[in-house]
Structures are given as structure tokens and as C-alpha cells.
mmCIF file of C-alpha atoms and ligand atoms in Angstrom:
data_model
loop_
_atom_site.group_PDB
_atom_site.id
_atom_site.type_symbol
_atom_site.label_atom_id
_atom_site.label_comp_id
_atom_site.label_asym_id
_atom_site.label_seq_id
_atom_site.Cartn_x
_atom_site.Cartn_y
_atom_site.Cartn_z
ATOM 1 C CA MET A 583 66.906 -41.878 9.652
ATOM 2 C CA THR A 584 69.785 -44.532 10.275
ATOM 3 C CA ASP A 585 68.128 -47.517 11.800
ATOM 4 C CA ALA A 586 69.480 -48.715 15.137
ATOM 5 C CA SER A 587 69.808 -52.194 14.462
ATOM 6 C CA GLN A 588 72.218 -51.924 11.395
ATOM 7 C CA ASP A 589 75.281 -53.469 11.543
ATOM 8 C CA THR A 590 77.160 -51.652 9.227
ATOM 9 C CA PHE A 591 76.987 -47.603 8.475
ATOM 10 C CA ARG A 592 78.840 -45.788 5.651
ATOM 11 C CA ALA A 593 81.411 -42.592 6.106
ATOM 12 C CA PHE A 594 84.250 -40.880 4.971
ATOM 13 C CA VAL A 595 87.476 -42.010 6.356
ATOM 14 C CA ALA A 596 91.026 -40.228 5.882
ATOM 15 C CA ASP A 597 93.558 -42.630 6.020
ATOM 16 C CA HIS A 598 97.029 -40.651 5.635
ATOM 17 C CA ASP A 599 98.880 -43.566 7.737
ATOM 18 C CA ALA A 600 97.314 -45.906 5.045
ATOM 19 C CA GLY A 601 98.840 -43.603 2.565
ATOM 20 C CA VAL A 602 95.877 -43.828 0.042
ATOM 21 C CA GLU A 603 93.016 -41.701 -1.156
ATOM 22 C CA SER A 604 90.649 -40.287 1.549
ATOM 23 C CA ALA A 605 87.003 -42.457 0.920
ATOM 24 C CA VAL A 606 84.120 -43.987 1.725
ATOM 25 C CA ARG A 607 84.204 -46.869 3.404
ATOM 26 C CA GLU A 608 81.867 -49.227 5.519
ATOM 27 C CA MET A 609 82.059 -48.447 9.233
ATOM 28 C CA THR A 610 80.641 -50.656 12.641
ATOM 29 C CA ASP A 611 79.738 -48.799 15.140
ATOM 30 C CA ALA A 612 83.295 -50.831 17.286
ATOM 31 C CA ASP A 613 85.066 -48.446 14.823
ATOM 32 C CA ILE A 614 83.196 -44.750 16.227
ATOM 33 C CA ALA A 615 83.793 -46.401 19.940
ATOM 34 C CA ASP A 616 83.918 -42.894 22.008
ATOM 35 C CA GLY A 617 81.816 -40.965 23.292
ATOM 36 C CA ASP A 618 78.258 -41.155 25.522
ATOM 37 C CA VAL A 619 76.274 -39.865 22.618
ATOM 38 C CA LEU A 620 75.442 -42.028 19.380
ATOM 39 C CA ILE A 621 74.222 -39.907 16.741
ATOM 40 C CA ALA A 622 71.868 -40.513 13.196
ATOM 41 C CA VAL A 623 73.637 -37.752 11.392
ATOM 42 C CA GLU A 624 70.995 -36.509 8.954
ATOM 43 C CA TRP A 625 73.113 -33.530 7.893
ATOM 44 C CA SER A 626 76.318 -32.610 7.445
ATOM 45 C CA SER A 627 78.694 -30.117 5.957
ATOM 46 C CA LEU A 628 81.907 -29.055 4.025
ATOM 47 C CA ASN A 629 84.413 -26.985 5.522
ATOM 48 C CA PHE A 630 87.873 -25.366 4.562
ATOM 49 C CA LYS A 631 89.293 -27.530 7.710
ATOM 50 C CA ASP A 632 87.594 -30.767 6.010
ATOM 51 C CA GLY A 633 90.001 -30.356 2.877
ATOM 52 C CA LEU A 634 92.827 -29.821 5.191
ATOM 53 C CA ALA A 635 92.167 -33.162 7.319
ATOM 54 C CA SER A 636 91.360 -34.587 3.823
ATOM 55 C CA VAL A 637 94.706 -34.379 2.629
ATOM 56 C CA PRO A 638 98.319 -35.805 4.137
ATOM 57 C CA GLU A 639 99.710 -31.627 3.609
ATOM 58 C CA GLY A 640 96.732 -30.442 5.656
ATOM 59 C CA LYS A 641 98.271 -31.892 8.878
ATOM 60 C CA VAL A 642 94.486 -31.519 10.289
ATOM 61 C CA ALA A 643 94.362 -35.409 10.512
ATOM 62 C CA ARG A 644 95.691 -36.389 14.248
ATOM 63 C CA ARG A 645 94.950 -39.716 13.949
ATOM 64 C CA SER A 646 94.143 -42.805 11.209
ATOM 65 C CA PRO A 647 92.113 -43.992 9.595
ATOM 66 C CA LEU A 648 90.469 -40.700 10.948
ATOM 67 C CA VAL A 649 85.869 -39.812 9.959
ATOM 68 C CA VAL A 650 86.017 -36.381 7.977
ATOM 69 C CA GLY A 651 84.106 -33.727 9.480
ATOM 70 C CA VAL A 652 83.281 -31.264 11.871
ATOM 71 C CA ASP A 653 80.203 -30.829 11.347
ATOM 72 C CA LEU A 654 76.992 -32.666 12.141
ATOM 73 C CA ALA A 655 73.253 -32.739 12.532
ATOM 74 C CA GLY A 656 70.458 -35.492 13.847
ATOM 75 C CA VAL A 657 68.717 -37.434 16.303
ATOM 76 C CA VAL A 658 70.313 -38.943 19.157
ATOM 77 C CA MET A 659 70.281 -42.444 19.081
ATOM 78 C CA ASP A 660 71.310 -43.195 21.910
ATOM 79 C CA SER A 661 72.852 -41.811 25.356
ATOM 80 C CA SER A 662 74.735 -42.612 28.440
ATOM 81 C CA ASP A 663 74.787 -39.133 29.777
ATOM 82 C CA GLY A 664 71.292 -38.121 30.955
ATOM 83 C CA ARG A 665 71.348 -34.489 29.643
ATOM 84 C CA PHE A 666 70.810 -36.253 26.202
ATOM 85 C CA THR A 667 67.622 -39.118 25.211
ATOM 86 C CA LYS A 668 66.521 -41.353 22.077
ATOM 87 C CA ASP A 669 65.549 -39.098 19.493
ATOM 88 C CA GLN A 670 66.842 -35.826 20.582
ATOM 89 C CA PRO A 671 67.860 -33.076 17.826
ATOM 90 C CA VAL A 672 70.985 -32.345 18.547
ATOM 91 C CA LEU A 673 74.088 -30.704 16.427
ATOM 92 C CA ALA A 674 78.218 -31.191 16.899
ATOM 93 C CA HIS A 675 81.270 -29.213 16.112
ATOM 94 C CA GLY A 676 84.417 -28.482 16.964
ATOM 95 C CA TYR A 677 86.606 -29.652 19.441
ATOM 96 C CA GLU A 678 87.996 -32.751 18.145
ATOM 97 C CA LEU A 679 85.397 -33.607 16.232
ATOM 98 C CA GLY A 680 86.805 -34.895 12.681
ATOM 99 C CA THR A 681 90.557 -33.716 13.765
ATOM 100 C CA ALA A 682 91.422 -36.467 16.678
ATOM 101 C CA HIS A 683 87.719 -37.735 17.154
ATOM 102 C CA ASN A 684 86.085 -39.166 14.333
ATOM 103 C CA GLY A 685 84.219 -36.888 12.678
ATOM 104 C CA GLY A 686 80.245 -35.604 10.838
ATOM 105 C CA LEU A 687 80.677 -37.023 7.147
ATOM 106 C CA SER A 688 79.277 -39.957 8.257
ATOM 107 C CA GLU A 689 75.921 -42.183 9.233
ATOM 108 C CA ARG A 690 76.565 -42.525 12.796
ATOM 109 C CA ALA A 691 79.118 -40.691 15.118
ATOM 110 C CA ARG A 692 79.512 -41.314 18.717
ATOM 111 C CA VAL A 693 80.397 -38.070 20.879
ATOM 112 C CA PRO A 694 81.128 -36.854 24.346
ATOM 113 C CA ALA A 695 78.187 -35.456 26.048
ATOM 114 C CA ASP A 696 79.936 -32.326 26.743
ATOM 115 C CA TRP A 697 80.477 -31.477 22.712
ATOM 116 C CA VAL A 698 76.552 -31.709 22.340
ATOM 117 C CA VAL A 699 74.349 -28.240 20.660
ATOM 118 C CA THR A 700 71.012 -28.503 21.883
ATOM 119 C CA GLN A 701 68.962 -27.882 18.185
ATOM 120 C CA PRO A 702 67.985 -24.519 18.604
ATOM 121 C CA ALA A 703 64.245 -22.846 18.392
ATOM 122 C CA GLY A 704 64.536 -21.354 14.525
ATOM 123 C CA LEU A 705 66.519 -23.885 12.709
ATOM 124 C CA THR A 706 66.578 -27.078 11.410
ATOM 125 C CA ASP A 707 68.870 -29.866 11.489
ATOM 126 C CA ARG A 708 69.765 -29.057 7.767
ATOM 127 C CA GLU A 709 69.465 -24.585 8.460
ATOM 128 C CA ALA A 710 71.412 -25.853 11.020
ATOM 129 C CA MET A 711 74.627 -27.839 8.600
ATOM 130 C CA ILE A 712 73.804 -24.783 5.924
ATOM 131 C CA LEU A 713 75.165 -22.422 8.376
ATOM 132 C CA GLY A 714 77.987 -25.356 10.205
ATOM 133 C CA THR A 715 80.856 -24.615 11.770
ATOM 134 C CA ALA A 716 81.219 -21.537 9.152
ATOM 135 C CA GLY A 717 78.281 -19.834 9.925
ATOM 136 C CA PHE A 718 78.979 -20.381 13.680
ATOM 137 C CA THR A 719 82.080 -18.804 13.634
ATOM 138 C CA ALA A 720 80.915 -15.796 10.877
ATOM 139 C CA GLY A 721 78.139 -15.686 14.167
ATOM 140 C CA LEU A 722 80.619 -15.922 16.781
ATOM 141 C CA SER A 723 83.052 -13.039 14.991
ATOM 142 C CA LEU A 724 79.733 -11.218 15.075
ATOM 143 C CA HIS A 725 78.752 -11.202 18.574
ATOM 144 C CA SER A 726 82.255 -10.999 19.528
ATOM 145 C CA LEU A 727 82.865 -7.549 17.793
ATOM 146 C CA GLU A 728 79.077 -6.502 19.376
ATOM 147 C CA GLN A 729 80.532 -7.209 22.429
ATOM 148 C CA ARG A 730 82.396 -4.536 22.045
ATOM 149 C CA GLY A 731 80.164 -1.903 21.376
ATOM 150 C CA LEU A 732 79.808 -2.943 17.321
ATOM 151 C CA GLU A 733 75.411 -2.185 16.455
ATOM 152 C CA PRO A 734 74.064 -1.613 13.299
ATOM 153 C CA GLY A 735 74.561 2.181 12.281
ATOM 154 C CA ALA A 736 77.834 2.358 12.930
ATOM 155 C CA GLY A 737 79.197 2.430 9.462
ATOM 156 C CA ALA A 738 80.495 0.126 6.927
ATOM 157 C CA VAL A 739 80.968 -3.541 8.541
ATOM 158 C CA LEU A 740 83.750 -5.276 5.642
ATOM 159 C CA VAL A 741 83.461 -9.014 4.476
ATOM 160 C CA THR A 742 86.589 -10.593 3.021
ATOM 161 C CA GLY A 743 86.853 -14.234 1.107
ATOM 162 C CA ALA A 744 82.330 -12.876 1.010
ATOM 163 C CA THR A 745 82.268 -15.967 -1.844
ATOM 164 C CA GLY A 746 82.742 -19.123 0.839
ATOM 165 C CA GLY A 747 81.169 -20.587 3.375
ATOM 166 C CA LEU A 748 82.324 -17.948 6.157
ATOM 167 C CA GLY A 749 82.370 -15.589 4.322
ATOM 168 C CA SER A 750 78.556 -15.313 2.391
ATOM 169 C CA CYS A 751 76.847 -16.386 5.932
ATOM 170 C CA ALA A 752 78.920 -13.028 7.399
ATOM 171 C CA VAL A 753 76.869 -11.208 4.855
ATOM 172 C CA ALA A 754 73.704 -12.880 5.554
ATOM 173 C CA ILE A 755 73.989 -12.410 9.134
ATOM 174 C CA LEU A 756 74.973 -8.891 9.352
ATOM 175 C CA ALA A 757 72.097 -7.985 7.006
ATOM 176 C CA ALA A 758 69.587 -9.738 8.601
ATOM 177 C CA ARG A 759 71.041 -7.920 11.799
ATOM 178 C CA GLY A 760 70.297 -4.674 9.721
ATOM 179 C CA TYR A 761 74.548 -3.866 8.820
ATOM 180 C CA GLU A 762 75.178 -2.312 6.068
ATOM 181 C CA VAL A 763 77.876 -5.040 4.581
ATOM 182 C CA HIS A 764 81.041 -4.581 2.216
ATOM 183 C CA ALA A 765 81.478 -7.269 0.245
ATOM 184 C CA SER A 766 85.715 -8.862 -0.614
ATOM 185 C CA THR A 767 85.914 -10.922 -3.234
ATOM 186 C CA GLY A 768 88.150 -13.102 -5.168
ATOM 187 C CA LYS A 769 85.804 -14.217 -8.148
ATOM 188 C CA ASP A 770 83.829 -11.616 -10.089
ATOM 189 C CA ASP A 771 80.949 -13.537 -11.772
ATOM 190 C CA ALA A 772 80.018 -13.487 -8.104
ATOM 191 C CA HIS A 773 78.779 -10.265 -7.271
ATOM 192 C CA GLU A 774 75.177 -10.621 -7.833
ATOM 193 C CA TRP A 775 74.942 -13.069 -5.402
ATOM 194 C CA LEU A 776 76.640 -11.330 -2.788
ATOM 195 C CA ARG A 777 74.254 -8.682 -3.478
ATOM 196 C CA SER A 778 71.043 -11.406 -3.100
ATOM 197 C CA LEU A 779 72.758 -12.629 0.060
ATOM 198 C CA GLY A 780 72.458 -8.842 1.288
ATOM 199 C CA ALA A 781 76.469 -6.789 0.567
ATOM 200 C CA SER A 782 75.630 -3.243 -0.850
ATOM 201 C CA GLU A 783 79.102 -2.717 -2.150
ATOM 202 C CA VAL A 784 80.792 -5.268 -3.455
ATOM 203 C CA LEU A 785 84.764 -4.919 -4.046
ATOM 204 C CA GLY A 786 87.577 -6.783 -5.533
ATOM 205 C CA ARG A 787 89.864 -8.643 -3.514
ATOM 206 C CA SER A 788 92.719 -6.976 -4.432
ATOM 207 C CA ASP A 789 91.439 -3.344 -3.220
ATOM 208 C CA VAL A 790 91.101 -4.895 0.153
ATOM 209 C CA GLU A 791 95.080 -5.689 -0.006
ATOM 210 C CA ALA A 792 95.707 -2.615 -1.697
ATOM 211 C CA HIS A 793 95.555 -0.432 1.671
ATOM 212 C CA ALA A 794 97.727 -2.536 2.947
ATOM 213 C CA GLU A 795 100.906 -0.818 1.768
ATOM 214 C CA ARG A 796 100.340 1.844 4.008
ATOM 215 C CA SER A 797 100.892 1.355 7.562
ATOM 216 C CA LEU A 798 96.934 4.203 7.760
ATOM 217 C CA SER A 799 94.683 4.055 4.821
ATOM 218 C CA LYS A 800 90.893 6.341 4.534
ATOM 219 C CA GLN A 801 88.427 5.066 7.498
ATOM 220 C CA LEU A 802 86.440 2.710 5.531
ATOM 221 C CA TRP A 803 84.663 0.143 7.855
ATOM 222 C CA ALA A 804 83.281 0.194 11.395
ATOM 223 C CA ALA A 805 84.540 -3.666 11.484
ATOM 224 C CA THR A 806 85.626 -6.677 9.516
ATOM 225 C CA ILE A 807 84.796 -9.868 9.382
ATOM 226 C CA ASP A 808 87.673 -11.940 8.299
ATOM 227 C CA SER A 809 88.532 -15.608 7.967
ATOM 228 C CA VAL A 810 91.163 -14.801 4.611
ATOM 229 C CA GLY A 811 94.163 -13.226 7.160
ATOM 230 C CA GLY A 812 97.725 -12.393 4.862
ATOM 231 C CA ARG A 813 97.180 -8.995 3.603
ATOM 232 C CA THR A 814 93.589 -8.681 3.257
ATOM 233 C CA LEU A 815 93.842 -8.959 6.972
ATOM 234 C CA ALA A 816 96.838 -6.584 6.844
ATOM 235 C CA GLY A 817 94.490 -4.115 4.356
ATOM 236 C CA ALA A 818 91.197 -4.114 6.491
ATOM 237 C CA LEU A 819 93.342 -2.667 9.656
ATOM 238 C CA THR A 820 94.581 0.195 8.159
ATOM 239 C CA ALA A 821 91.179 0.622 6.456
ATOM 240 C CA THR A 822 89.033 0.592 10.324
ATOM 241 C CA HIS A 823 87.706 3.456 11.480
ATOM 242 C CA TYR A 824 89.000 4.993 15.125
ATOM 243 C CA GLY A 825 87.772 2.707 17.679
ATOM 244 C CA GLY A 826 86.906 0.346 15.492
ATOM 245 C CA ALA A 827 87.794 -3.512 15.252
ATOM 246 C CA VAL A 828 88.618 -6.454 13.276
ATOM 247 C CA ALA A 829 87.824 -9.799 14.306
ATOM 248 C CA ALA A 830 90.355 -12.088 12.315
ATOM 249 C CA SER A 831 89.552 -16.350 12.226
ATOM 250 C CA GLY A 832 90.999 -17.780 8.822
ATOM 251 C CA LEU A 833 94.024 -18.357 6.958
ATOM 252 C CA THR A 834 93.078 -18.845 3.315
ATOM 253 C CA GLY A 835 95.055 -16.010 2.522
ATOM 254 C CA GLY A 836 97.769 -16.365 4.314
ATOM 255 C CA VAL A 837 99.461 -17.352 7.777
ATOM 256 C CA LYS A 838 101.552 -14.401 8.277
ATOM 257 C CA LEU A 839 100.361 -11.030 9.384
ATOM 258 C CA ASP A 840 102.935 -7.510 7.957
ATOM 259 C CA THR A 841 101.204 -5.151 9.711
ATOM 260 C CA THR A 842 102.022 -2.049 11.751
ATOM 261 C CA VAL A 843 100.820 -0.986 15.395
ATOM 262 C CA MET A 844 99.826 2.695 13.771
ATOM 263 C CA PRO A 845 96.010 0.846 13.224
ATOM 264 C CA PHE A 846 96.239 -0.009 16.991
ATOM 265 C CA ILE A 847 98.107 3.394 18.606
ATOM 266 C CA LEU A 848 96.516 6.006 16.686
ATOM 267 C CA ARG A 849 93.220 4.758 15.936
ATOM 268 C CA GLY A 850 92.929 2.660 19.174
ATOM 269 C CA VAL A 851 91.730 -0.355 16.724
ATOM 270 C CA SER A 852 91.396 -3.536 18.154
ATOM 271 C CA LEU A 853 92.289 -7.341 16.552
ATOM 272 C CA ILE A 854 89.483 -10.000 17.981
ATOM 273 C CA GLY A 855 91.128 -13.445 17.583
ATOM 274 C CA VAL A 856 87.515 -15.777 16.646
ATOM 275 C CA ASP A 857 87.901 -19.133 17.619
ATOM 276 C CA SER A 858 85.150 -21.721 17.564
ATOM 277 C CA ALA A 859 86.538 -24.686 18.282
ATOM 278 C CA MET A 860 87.429 -24.641 21.552
ATOM 279 C CA LEU A 861 84.777 -22.602 22.633
ATOM 280 C CA PRO A 862 83.049 -23.372 25.789
ATOM 281 C CA ILE A 863 79.988 -24.837 25.621
ATOM 282 C CA ASP A 864 77.393 -22.459 27.293
ATOM 283 C CA VAL A 865 78.735 -20.093 24.613
ATOM 284 C CA ARG A 866 78.761 -21.981 22.102
ATOM 285 C CA GLN A 867 74.859 -22.722 23.241
ATOM 286 C CA ALA A 868 74.147 -19.651 23.261
ATOM 287 C CA VAL A 869 75.736 -18.410 19.717
ATOM 288 C CA TRP A 870 73.975 -20.420 18.238
ATOM 289 C CA ASN A 871 70.195 -19.948 20.063
ATOM 290 C CA ARG A 872 70.948 -16.437 17.654
ATOM 291 C CA LEU A 873 71.592 -18.423 14.590
ATOM 292 C CA GLY A 874 67.994 -19.108 15.236
ATOM 293 C CA SER A 875 66.495 -16.223 15.944
ATOM 294 C CA ASP A 876 68.458 -12.426 15.701
ATOM 295 C CA TYR A 877 70.999 -13.121 13.755
ATOM 296 C CA ARG A 878 69.128 -15.389 10.998
ATOM 297 C CA PRO A 879 69.659 -15.024 7.899
ATOM 298 C CA ALA A 880 66.585 -13.909 6.072
ATOM 299 C CA ASP A 881 66.867 -16.568 3.074
ATOM 300 C CA LEU A 882 69.298 -19.768 4.035
ATOM 301 C CA GLU A 883 69.032 -21.262 1.578
ATOM 302 C CA LEU A 884 70.232 -18.705 -0.525
ATOM 303 C CA LEU A 885 73.613 -19.860 0.609
ATOM 304 C CA VAL A 886 73.521 -23.272 -0.471
ATOM 305 C CA ASP A 887 75.813 -24.047 -3.181
ATOM 306 C CA GLU A 888 75.187 -27.667 -3.218
ATOM 307 C CA GLU A 889 73.872 -30.714 -1.578
ATOM 308 C CA LEU A 890 76.293 -34.073 -1.558
ATOM 309 C CA GLY A 891 75.488 -37.630 -0.714
ATOM 310 C CA LEU A 892 79.268 -39.295 0.548
ATOM 311 C CA ASP A 893 80.069 -39.954 -2.473
ATOM 312 C CA GLY A 894 80.363 -36.577 -3.654
ATOM 313 C CA VAL A 895 82.754 -35.262 -0.955
ATOM 314 C CA ALA A 896 86.294 -36.384 -2.333
ATOM 315 C CA ALA A 897 85.406 -34.050 -4.738
ATOM 316 C CA GLY A 898 83.716 -31.019 -2.904
ATOM 317 C CA VAL A 899 86.392 -31.203 -0.676
ATOM 318 C CA ARG A 900 88.962 -30.431 -3.566
ATOM 319 C CA VAL A 901 86.904 -27.668 -4.648
ATOM 320 C CA LEU A 902 87.544 -25.792 -1.106
ATOM 321 C CA LEU A 903 90.603 -26.414 -1.451
ATOM 322 C CA ASP A 904 91.436 -24.579 -4.569
ATOM 323 C CA GLY A 905 89.907 -22.102 -3.166
ATOM 324 C CA GLY A 906 86.693 -22.239 -5.729
ATOM 325 C CA ALA A 907 83.874 -22.156 -2.421
ATOM 326 C CA ARG A 908 80.704 -20.117 -3.587
ATOM 327 C CA GLY A 909 78.467 -20.698 -0.418
ATOM 328 C CA ARG A 910 78.076 -23.874 1.358
ATOM 329 C CA LYS A 911 78.192 -27.539 0.323
ATOM 330 C CA LEU A 912 75.273 -29.798 2.390
ATOM 331 C CA VAL A 913 76.419 -33.313 2.721
ATOM 332 C CA ARG A 914 73.251 -35.785 3.414
ATOM 333 C CA PRO A 915 74.931 -39.109 4.548
ATOM 334 C CA SER A 916 72.441 -41.306 3.770
ATOM 335 C CA ALA A 917 71.245 -39.928 -0.055
HETATM 336 N N1 NAP B 1998 88.822 -19.994 13.910
HETATM 337 C C1 NAP B 1998 87.578 -20.506 13.258
HETATM 338 O O1 NAP B 1998 87.338 -21.581 14.440
HETATM 339 C C2 NAP B 1998 87.412 -21.151 11.771
HETATM 340 C C3 NAP B 1998 86.273 -21.749 11.676
HETATM 341 C C4 NAP B 1998 85.980 -21.772 10.431
HETATM 342 C C5 NAP B 1998 86.777 -21.713 9.453
HETATM 343 N N2 NAP B 1998 88.254 -20.982 9.773
HETATM 344 C C6 NAP B 1998 89.019 -19.982 8.741
HETATM 345 O O2 NAP B 1998 88.665 -19.596 8.277
HETATM 346 C C7 NAP B 1998 88.689 -19.540 6.606
HETATM 347 C C8 NAP B 1998 87.555 -19.596 5.558
HETATM 348 O O3 NAP B 1998 86.806 -20.842 5.721
HETATM 349 P P1 NAP B 1998 85.752 -21.541 5.198
HETATM 350 O O4 NAP B 1998 85.074 -22.690 5.533
HETATM 351 O O5 NAP B 1998 84.647 -20.103 4.579
HETATM 352 O O6 NAP B 1998 86.244 -22.087 3.805
HETATM 353 P P2 NAP B 1998 86.117 -21.783 2.280
HETATM 354 O O7 NAP B 1998 84.335 -22.422 2.244
HETATM 355 O O8 NAP B 1998 86.618 -22.814 1.269
HETATM 356 O O9 NAP B 1998 85.858 -20.661 1.812
HETATM 357 C C9 NAP B 1998 87.264 -20.277 1.139
HETATM 358 C C10 NAP B 1998 86.938 -18.334 0.866
HETATM 359 O O10 NAP B 1998 88.312 -17.762 1.226
HETATM 360 C C11 NAP B 1998 88.952 -16.984 -0.371
HETATM 361 N N3 NAP B 1998 89.985 -17.619 -1.062
HETATM 362 C C12 NAP B 1998 90.431 -18.389 -1.030
HETATM 363 N N4 NAP B 1998 92.199 -18.844 -1.611
HETATM 364 C C13 NAP B 1998 91.830 -17.833 -1.472
HETATM 365 C C14 NAP B 1998 93.397 -16.678 -1.252
HETATM 366 N N5 NAP B 1998 94.162 -16.471 -1.418
HETATM 367 N N6 NAP B 1998 93.657 -14.900 -0.852
HETATM 368 C C15 NAP B 1998 92.122 -14.935 -0.632
HETATM 369 N N7 NAP B 1998 91.338 -15.103 -0.561
HETATM 370 C C16 NAP B 1998 90.806 -16.983 -0.842
HETATM 371 C C17 NAP B 1998 87.910 -17.356 -1.400
HETATM 372 O O11 NAP B 1998 86.591 -16.172 -1.535
HETATM 373 P P3 NAP B 1998 86.413 -15.485 -2.125
HETATM 374 O O12 NAP B 1998 86.835 -15.403 -3.263
HETATM 375 O O13 NAP B 1998 85.377 -14.439 -2.119
HETATM 376 O O14 NAP B 1998 88.259 -13.717 -2.120
HETATM 377 C C18 NAP B 1998 87.191 -18.383 -0.692
HETATM 378 O O15 NAP B 1998 86.365 -18.566 -1.317
HETATM 379 C C19 NAP B 1998 89.726 -21.378 6.545
HETATM 380 O O16 NAP B 1998 90.914 -20.339 6.613
HETATM 381 C C20 NAP B 1998 89.104 -21.769 7.530
HETATM 382 O O17 NAP B 1998 90.085 -22.444 8.004
HETATM 383 C C21 NAP B 1998 88.451 -20.595 11.257
#
């Protein structure tokens, strides 16, 4: 654990106004002054958004300099808010963390108490960050689909961008809940790994995109958890069962959605938007509690691609920006 008395600590900082590359810097508590709860960060993780925050063209960083990192888990060092006490295990992600507020790729973080989640029973801080924002958003996607009536046995559920952080967590969470999982990926050499996570069928990325050629395609999936967008999302919509739904959360395949209304008006298909960033804290806590219980993947370690120290973050986010993710990159800031 970080020593509360130490004067400086290390953090991965984007400083786009200064025109320098994102890099590890020494900081003091005065550099992260905003927020009621001071947290010793034990674990963080890398997400696609951290890649975007690290580069000026990503247009995600809304202050400069910015400590990057949309995820963190650790213990409370100090709190001026009565809901949190010293040494309590907590986590935080979303809201403005790592975008307009200094984030979690740091040995220390200071955040508003309203953003802090109590570490759920059933997950250690390391396990919580194996999931992180990616796993949380996968869980939130399933939670949203189940609120609309999806249940195991309804038919196969498609996961797109399946080797990515969000996608791989979605495969593992769905399998843990007893769903039949179909996974689509652009990586031919990842099929066995996706099967080990719980996918019963693995498709190529282009197989899903091909369904976008028609306004209605064969009804293949009861639901889709999509983190890709673009033609992949259009393809998933046309091949969704009557009354099914697609939960859309991402844009790695593009921001444009070129499709027709046919799946909506002839099959009653729903398109559900999923946002994890501004979600109210009570829903956030409830989904985390599920991630520690009925949504908990059977073998969380299978999702871990690599463990990095802060010095490995610059290379790690580059891999994500290049579409090379394969599961989750954990970060141990004190390593
Ligand atoms: N709405 C929210 O609250 C929320 C929360 C978290 C993440 N997201 C978004 O979800 C997306 C995924 O995030 P992540 O952290 O899981 O990212 P990631 O770990 O970098 O994974 C992205 C995956 O997308 C696929 N992909 C990459 N380039 C692609 C392309 N050109 N066309 C189609 N697929 C491509 C790849 O999977 P395959 O090779 O297996 O196809 C890649 O592994 C991002 O857009 C992110 O911003 C949204």
C-alpha cells in the first residue's frame, strides 16, 4: 500500500497543451486536489478510452495535464465524507475520472465521494480491475437486456469485438449466467481462447458485417452485446430474433450506423444504448454487486492479457488503439 506520508507518487499523465507525449511523472497531493476521498490505488486497468485520452487526436482529455485512467481500485487513505472510512476497500470509474478529473493510472487518486463504489463482496480489488470499466459495461449491457426479458434459454447471444476488454468480459459473464454465446472477432488466432472463455461458436468479424447487406437477415441471435458499432452493429440488428434486442456501447468499428428501420418495425427489435460513464451511483453499485455474484465469470484469470506497471502503460494503450486488445491489461501502479 502507498505510504500516506510520502511526499511524491507516480502517475501516468497526458499533457496535450504542452505538446509532449503522455508519460509517467512524479506528483504531489497538491496536484490532485479535487475530491473528498483520497485513495491508495492498488490496481487499475487499461481501457480503449485511456488510449484516446493519451493522444491529442483522441479528444477525450478535457484538462491538461491530466492523470489518465478511467478505472481504479484500492483503499481509502483519508475521507472528508462520512460514508467512507480509512482502509476501506473501494473502487471508482466513469463520471469524469480520467477525462476531466485526474484518473486512476496513479499510485494515488482523489475523487468525489459520490463517485465511489464499495468493493463488492465476491471480488478482490485485483479481480474488480480484471473486470474494470470494460467488464462493468459488459455486465450493464446484460443487466439492460435482462430487464427487457432476456433469459438463458432464449437463444444464442452474440458478442462482437469479442477479444476486446468489453467483449471478452461479456463472453465470460454470459457463459457464467448459462447463456449460449456466439463470439465474433477479427483475430483468427483467438478462436480457442474465446471458446475457453465460454463461447460455443466463433465467427469472423466479416460474417456479422455481411448481414448488413440486407435490411432483414436470418434470425440468428436473441440478443447482441455490441462494442464495435458501424457495420457490425447494423449486421447484428438485421439478424436479431423477433422481439430481441441489441445493447450498443462502443465505436471501435465506426460511429456511423447505416441501416434500415425494418428490424424495428417488422420484428420489434430494440436497440438499447449503454452508457457506463454517467450512470447513477446506486445502479452502478447494484451492477457491481451482481458482478461479484451471479455475473461473476468462472475463471477471471483467463481474462488477463498482461500485468503492467506504470512504465508499461504507454505501450499498452498503443496496443489498444491499434485494435490489438486480447482480454484485459491490468495495471499495478506501485510495481
Ligand atoms: N458505453 C460505455 O459506457 C463504454 C464503456 C467501455 C467501453 N466502451 C467502448 O467500447 C469499445 C470497446 O472498448 P474496450 O475497452 O473493450 O476496447 P478494447 O479492449 O481495445 O477492444 C476493442 C476490440 O474491438 C475490436 N475492433 C478493433 N478495431 C476494430 C475495427 N476496426 N472493426 C471492428 N472491430 C474492431 C477488436 O476485437 P476483435 O478483434 O475481437 O473483433 C478489439 O479487440 C470502445 O469503443 C469503447 O470506447 C464504451
